[in-house]
Coordinates of C-alpha atoms in Angstrom, one line a residue:
M1 CA 5.4 -26.8 6.1
S2 CA 3.9 -30.0 7.5
A3 CA 4.8 -33.0 5.4
S4 CA 1.1 -34.0 5.4
V5 CA 0.0 -30.8 3.6
R6 CA -1.0 -31.4 0.0
L7 CA -2.1 -28.4 -2.1
D8 CA -3.8 -28.8 -5.5
F9 CA -2.8 -25.5 -7.0
E10 CA -4.1 -26.5 -10.5
G11 CA -7.4 -27.7 -9.1
E12 CA -8.1 -24.7 -6.8
L13 CA -7.0 -21.9 -9.1
N14 CA -8.2 -20.8 -12.5
A15 CA -5.6 -20.4 -15.3
E16 CA -5.1 -16.7 -14.7
Q17 CA -4.7 -17.1 -11.0
L18 CA -2.4 -20.1 -11.4
A19 CA -0.1 -18.1 -13.8
A20 CA 0.3 -15.3 -11.2
V21 CA 0.8 -17.8 -8.3
T22 CA 3.4 -19.8 -10.1
H23 CA 5.3 -16.8 -11.5
G24 CA 9.1 -17.4 -11.4
E25 CA 11.8 -14.8 -10.7
G26 CA 11.5 -11.0 -11.1
P27 CA 8.7 -8.5 -10.7
Q28 CA 5.1 -9.0 -11.8
L29 CA 2.0 -6.8 -11.7
V30 CA -1.3 -8.6 -11.2
L31 CA -4.2 -6.5 -12.3
A32 CA -7.0 -8.0 -10.2
G33 CA -10.5 -6.9 -11.2
A34 CA -13.2 -6.7 -8.5
G35 CA -14.2 -10.1 -7.3
S36 CA -11.5 -11.9 -9.2
G37 CA -9.7 -13.5 -6.2
K38 CA -6.8 -11.2 -5.6
T39 CA -6.4 -12.2 -1.9
R40 CA -6.5 -15.8 -3.0
V41 CA -3.6 -15.2 -5.4
I42 CA -1.5 -13.6 -2.7
T43 CA -2.1 -16.3 -0.1
Y44 CA -1.7 -19.1 -2.6
R45 CA 1.5 -17.6 -4.0
I46 CA 3.0 -17.5 -0.5
A47 CA 2.0 -21.1 0.0
W48 CA 3.4 -22.1 -3.5
L49 CA 6.7 -20.4 -2.8
I50 CA 7.0 -22.3 0.5
H51 CA 5.6 -25.6 -0.7
E52 CA 6.8 -25.9 -4.2
R53 CA 9.9 -23.7 -4.4
G54 CA 11.3 -24.4 -0.9
V55 CA 11.5 -20.7 0.0
D56 CA 12.2 -19.9 3.6
P57 CA 8.9 -18.5 5.0
A58 CA 10.9 -16.0 7.0
S59 CA 12.3 -14.5 3.8
I60 CA 8.9 -13.6 2.4
V61 CA 7.3 -10.2 3.2
A62 CA 3.6 -9.4 2.4
V63 CA 2.3 -5.9 3.0
T64 CA -1.2 -4.4 2.8
F65 CA -3.0 -1.4 4.1
T66 CA -5.0 -2.4 7.2
N67 CA -4.3 -4.5 10.2
K68 CA -7.6 -6.3 9.6
A69 CA -6.7 -7.3 6.0
A70 CA -3.2 -8.4 7.2
G71 CA -4.7 -10.5 10.0
E72 CA -7.1 -12.2 7.6
M73 CA -4.3 -12.8 5.1
Q74 CA -2.1 -14.4 7.7
E75 CA -4.8 -16.7 9.0
R76 CA -5.5 -17.9 5.4
V77 CA -1.8 -18.6 4.7
E78 CA -1.3 -20.4 8.1
K79 CA -4.3 -22.6 7.3
L80 CA -2.9 -23.4 3.9
V81 CA 0.7 -24.2 4.9
Q82 CA -0.1 -25.4 8.5
L83 CA 2.5 -23.3 10.1
Y84 CA 1.6 -21.7 13.5
P85 CA 2.7 -19.0 13.9
L86 CA 3.6 -18.1 10.4
P87 CA 7.2 -16.9 10.2
T88 CA 6.4 -14.8 7.2
F89 CA 5.9 -11.0 7.9
V90 CA 2.3 -10.1 7.0
G91 CA 1.4 -6.6 8.0
T92 CA 0.9 -3.0 7.0
F93 CA 3.6 -0.7 5.4
H94 CA 3.7 1.2 8.7
R95 CA 4.2 -1.9 10.8
F96 CA 7.1 -2.9 8.6
A97 CA 8.6 0.6 8.8
L98 CA 8.2 0.6 12.5
R99 CA 10.1 -2.6 12.9
L100 CA 12.8 -1.2 10.7
L101 CA 13.1 2.0 12.7
R102 CA 13.0 0.3 16.1
R103 CA 16.1 -1.6 15.0
Y104 CA 18.0 1.0 12.9
G105 CA 16.4 4.3 13.8
A106 CA 19.6 5.7 15.4
L107 CA 21.0 5.9 11.9
V108 CA 18.4 8.6 11.0
G109 CA 18.6 10.4 14.4
L110 CA 15.8 8.6 16.3
R111 CA 16.0 7.5 19.9
S112 CA 15.4 3.8 20.5
D113 CA 12.3 4.7 22.6
F114 CA 10.7 7.1 20.2
A115 CA 7.0 7.6 20.6
I116 CA 4.4 7.3 17.8
F117 CA 2.0 10.3 17.6
D118 CA -1.5 9.4 16.7
S119 CA -3.9 11.7 14.8
N120 CA -5.1 13.5 18.0
D121 CA -1.5 14.0 19.1
Q122 CA -0.6 15.4 15.6
L123 CA -3.5 17.8 15.5
S124 CA -2.6 19.1 19.0
L125 CA 1.0 19.6 17.9
V126 CA -0.1 21.4 14.7
K127 CA -2.2 23.8 16.8
K128 CA 0.9 24.6 18.9
A129 CA 3.0 25.1 15.8
L130 CA 0.5 27.5 14.4
A131 CA 0.4 29.4 17.6
A132 CA 4.2 29.6 17.8
E133 CA 4.2 31.0 14.2
N134 CA 1.4 33.5 15.0
L135 CA -0.9 31.9 12.4
S136 CA -4.6 32.0 13.0
E137 CA -6.5 28.7 13.2
T138 CA -9.4 30.5 11.4
A139 CA -7.2 31.3 8.4
F140 CA -5.2 28.2 8.6
A141 CA -7.4 25.3 9.8
P142 CA -5.3 22.8 11.7
R143 CA -6.7 19.8 9.9
V144 CA -6.0 21.4 6.5
V145 CA -2.5 22.3 7.6
L146 CA -1.9 18.8 8.9
G147 CA -3.2 17.4 5.6
A148 CA -0.7 19.6 3.7
I149 CA 2.2 18.4 6.0
S150 CA 1.1 14.8 5.5
G151 CA 1.1 15.2 1.8
A152 CA 4.6 16.7 1.8
K153 CA 5.9 13.8 3.9
N154 CA 4.2 11.3 1.5
R155 CA 6.1 13.0 -1.3
L156 CA 9.3 12.6 0.9
Q157 CA 9.6 16.4 1.3
D158 CA 11.2 17.5 4.6
P159 CA 10.4 21.0 5.9
H160 CA 13.3 22.6 4.0
T161 CA 12.4 20.9 0.7
Y162 CA 8.8 21.8 1.1
A163 CA 9.6 25.4 1.9
A164 CA 11.9 25.7 -1.2
S165 CA 9.0 24.5 -3.5
A166 CA 6.3 26.7 -1.8
E167 CA 5.0 29.3 -4.2
K168 CA 1.6 30.4 -3.0
F169 CA 1.1 32.4 0.2
F170 CA -0.8 29.5 1.9
E171 CA 2.1 27.1 1.1
R172 CA 4.7 29.5 2.5
Q173 CA 2.8 29.8 5.8
V174 CA 2.3 26.0 5.9
A175 CA 6.0 25.6 5.4
K176 CA 6.7 27.7 8.6
A177 CA 4.2 25.6 10.5
Y178 CA 5.7 22.4 9.1
G179 CA 9.2 23.3 10.2
R180 CA 7.9 24.3 13.7
Y181 CA 5.8 21.1 13.9
Q182 CA 8.8 18.9 13.0
N183 CA 11.0 20.6 15.6
M184 CA 8.4 20.0 18.2
L185 CA 8.0 16.4 17.1
R186 CA 11.7 15.8 17.4
D187 CA 12.0 17.5 20.8
S188 CA 9.2 15.2 22.0
A189 CA 11.2 12.2 20.7
G190 CA 8.3 11.3 18.5
V191 CA 7.3 10.4 15.0
D192 CA 4.0 10.5 13.2
F193 CA 2.7 7.9 10.8
D194 CA 4.0 9.6 7.7
D195 CA 7.4 10.0 9.3
M196 CA 7.6 6.2 9.7
L197 CA 7.5 5.7 5.9
R198 CA 9.6 8.8 5.2
L199 CA 12.3 7.9 7.6
A200 CA 12.3 4.2 6.5
V201 CA 13.0 5.3 3.0
R202 CA 15.7 7.7 4.2
L203 CA 17.3 5.0 6.2
L204 CA 17.6 2.6 3.3
T205 CA 18.8 5.4 1.1
E206 CA 21.5 6.7 3.4
A207 CA 22.6 3.4 5.0
P208 CA 23.4 1.1 2.0
E209 CA 24.7 -1.6 4.4
V210 CA 21.2 -1.9 6.0
Q211 CA 19.6 -1.9 2.6
Q212 CA 21.8 -4.7 1.4
R213 CA 21.1 -6.7 4.6
L214 CA 17.4 -6.4 4.0
R215 CA 17.7 -7.3 0.3
D216 CA 19.7 -10.4 1.3
R217 CA 17.0 -11.4 3.8
I218 CA 13.9 -10.7 1.7
D219 CA 13.6 -13.2 -1.2
H220 CA 10.0 -12.2 -2.1
L221 CA 7.9 -9.1 -1.5
L222 CA 4.2 -9.1 -2.1
V223 CA 2.1 -5.9 -2.1
D224 CA -1.6 -5.9 -1.8
E225 CA -3.9 -3.0 -3.0
F226 CA -1.0 -1.6 -5.1
Q227 CA -3.2 1.1 -6.5
D228 CA -3.4 2.7 -3.1
T229 CA 0.4 3.1 -2.7
N230 CA 1.8 6.6 -2.5
H231 CA 5.2 7.9 -3.5
A232 CA 6.8 7.1 -0.2
Q233 CA 5.5 3.5 -0.2
M234 CA 6.6 3.0 -3.8
R235 CA 10.1 4.2 -2.9
L236 CA 10.2 1.9 0.0
V237 CA 9.3 -1.0 -2.3
H238 CA 12.1 0.0 -4.7
E239 CA 14.6 0.2 -1.8
L240 CA 13.7 -3.2 -0.5
V241 CA 13.8 -5.2 -3.8
G242 CA 15.4 -3.1 -6.4
A243 CA 14.2 -2.8 -10.0
A244 CA 14.7 -6.5 -10.8
G245 CA 13.7 -8.1 -7.5
N246 CA 11.1 -10.7 -6.7
L247 CA 8.1 -8.4 -6.4
T248 CA 4.4 -9.4 -6.8
A249 CA 2.2 -6.3 -6.8
V250 CA -1.5 -6.9 -6.9
G251 CA -4.0 -4.1 -7.5
D252 CA -6.6 -2.6 -9.7
E253 CA -6.4 0.9 -11.1
D254 CA -10.2 0.9 -11.5
Q255 CA -10.6 0.7 -7.7
G256 CA -8.2 3.5 -7.0
I257 CA -10.2 5.9 -4.7
Y258 CA -7.5 7.3 -2.4
R259 CA -5.9 10.0 -4.5
W260 CA -7.0 12.4 -1.8
R261 CA -4.6 10.8 0.7
G262 CA -1.6 10.5 -1.6
A263 CA -2.3 7.3 -3.6
D264 CA -0.6 7.5 -7.0
L265 CA -2.2 5.5 -9.8
D266 CA 0.9 6.0 -11.9
N267 CA 2.5 3.4 -9.7
V268 CA 0.2 0.9 -11.5
L269 CA 0.1 2.6 -14.9
N270 CA 3.8 3.0 -15.2
F271 CA 4.9 -0.2 -13.5
E272 CA 7.1 -1.4 -16.3
S273 CA 9.1 1.7 -16.4
G274 CA 9.9 1.3 -12.6
F275 CA 10.5 -2.4 -12.9
P276 CA 11.9 -3.1 -16.4
G277 CA 11.3 -6.6 -17.8
S278 CA 8.4 -7.1 -15.5
T279 CA 5.4 -9.4 -16.3
V280 CA 1.9 -7.9 -16.3
R281 CA -1.1 -10.2 -15.8
A282 CA -4.8 -9.6 -15.5
L283 CA -7.4 -11.4 -13.5
E284 CA -10.6 -10.9 -15.4
R285 CA -12.9 -13.8 -14.3
N286 CA -15.3 -12.5 -11.7
Y287 CA -16.8 -14.7 -9.0
R288 CA -19.1 -12.2 -7.3
S289 CA -21.5 -10.8 -9.9
T290 CA -23.6 -11.8 -12.9
Q291 CA -22.7 -10.8 -16.4
N292 CA -25.2 -8.0 -16.7
I293 CA -23.8 -6.2 -13.7
L294 CA -20.2 -6.7 -15.0
T295 CA -21.1 -5.4 -18.5
V296 CA -22.7 -2.2 -17.1
A297 CA -19.9 -1.6 -14.7
G298 CA -17.4 -2.2 -17.5
D299 CA -19.1 0.2 -19.8
L300 CA -19.0 2.9 -17.1
V301 CA -15.4 2.4 -16.0
E302 CA -14.2 2.5 -19.6
H303 CA -14.7 6.3 -19.4
N304 CA -11.9 6.6 -16.8
Q305 CA -9.0 8.4 -18.4
K306 CA -6.2 6.7 -16.3
R307 CA -6.5 2.9 -16.7
R308 CA -4.8 0.0 -18.3
G309 CA -7.9 -1.7 -19.5
K310 CA -9.5 -5.1 -18.8
R311 CA -12.9 -6.7 -19.2
L312 CA -14.5 -8.7 -16.4
W313 CA -16.5 -11.8 -17.3
T314 CA -18.2 -14.6 -15.4
D315 CA -19.8 -18.0 -16.0
S316 CA -22.5 -17.3 -13.4
G317 CA -25.0 -16.4 -16.1
Q318 CA -26.5 -13.2 -17.4
G319 CA -28.6 -12.5 -14.3
E320 CA -31.4 -10.0 -13.9
P321 CA -31.4 -6.9 -16.1
V322 CA -29.7 -3.9 -14.4
E323 CA -32.2 -1.2 -13.3
L324 CA -31.4 2.5 -13.0
Y325 CA -33.0 4.1 -10.0
K326 CA -32.8 7.9 -9.6
A327 CA -33.1 8.8 -5.9
R328 CA -34.4 12.1 -4.7
D329 CA -31.8 12.4 -2.0
E330 CA -29.5 10.3 0.2
Q331 CA -32.3 9.3 2.4
D332 CA -34.3 8.0 -0.5
E333 CA -31.2 6.2 -1.8
A334 CA -30.7 4.5 1.6

């Protein structure tokens, strides 16, 4: 960091944010309510680790879910610490896994020049797998089958494991297509997006020397949108930092909307069991809405069955009363 950089952490963060940013060693979960400044916490924590703790920027890893979010996060950190380019890895889970597999993929049977199959490539390959197994696309819609295969991979199930657990007729037929699909993928020297995570976990599990090398290199791991992590991503986090490592997980179970693509809210709800001795903090001050909106939203979300519980507040005033509008249809609503 440039010697001329001076950051006023106490002046630029509220008390809750400051506690999360200046957390010491070990894992912490930051429950960041909507509009509470979660990205600010992540970026300022990276800056604090570099500026105040003298942590090597290259030993910090921050992961999120989209390239756009990662790019914005990196730009904000670079501006804070005045390091261009930032040596810290800031990117998606898949980008991190890709780097890992490009370097060590041979240990899990990958060629160094393996190809990445996008969604169109995957769908085409599923159709070929269905045809090879004499399964009708009418009875077994390719997108549905691909979704089932993706779900299996997110649960770290290879074709053999998935087939062993298949009970229903549909699942048994999907198991056949999954096995054929995976063989075709391997013959094409390719991996799909779900394979990237699955194989990264397998690599760290089966190659302890690689796992230890990464744990020695990564001093701090920060995970954004933690409520959207699936089983494979959670396992990857565990393999990288262990149960007592320096992990900062930021998320909000009330904003968990991706269950359909494998996100597991239990990663947030049961955080302490996965990381014993961890610290849990809540960001409840909202900077986006008035109190009336927060009160109504809070009353609604309290009905959710799977949540840890928090109550957002603001000093922006009560605001206008909330109105309920019952639209006739989606056009009327728009």
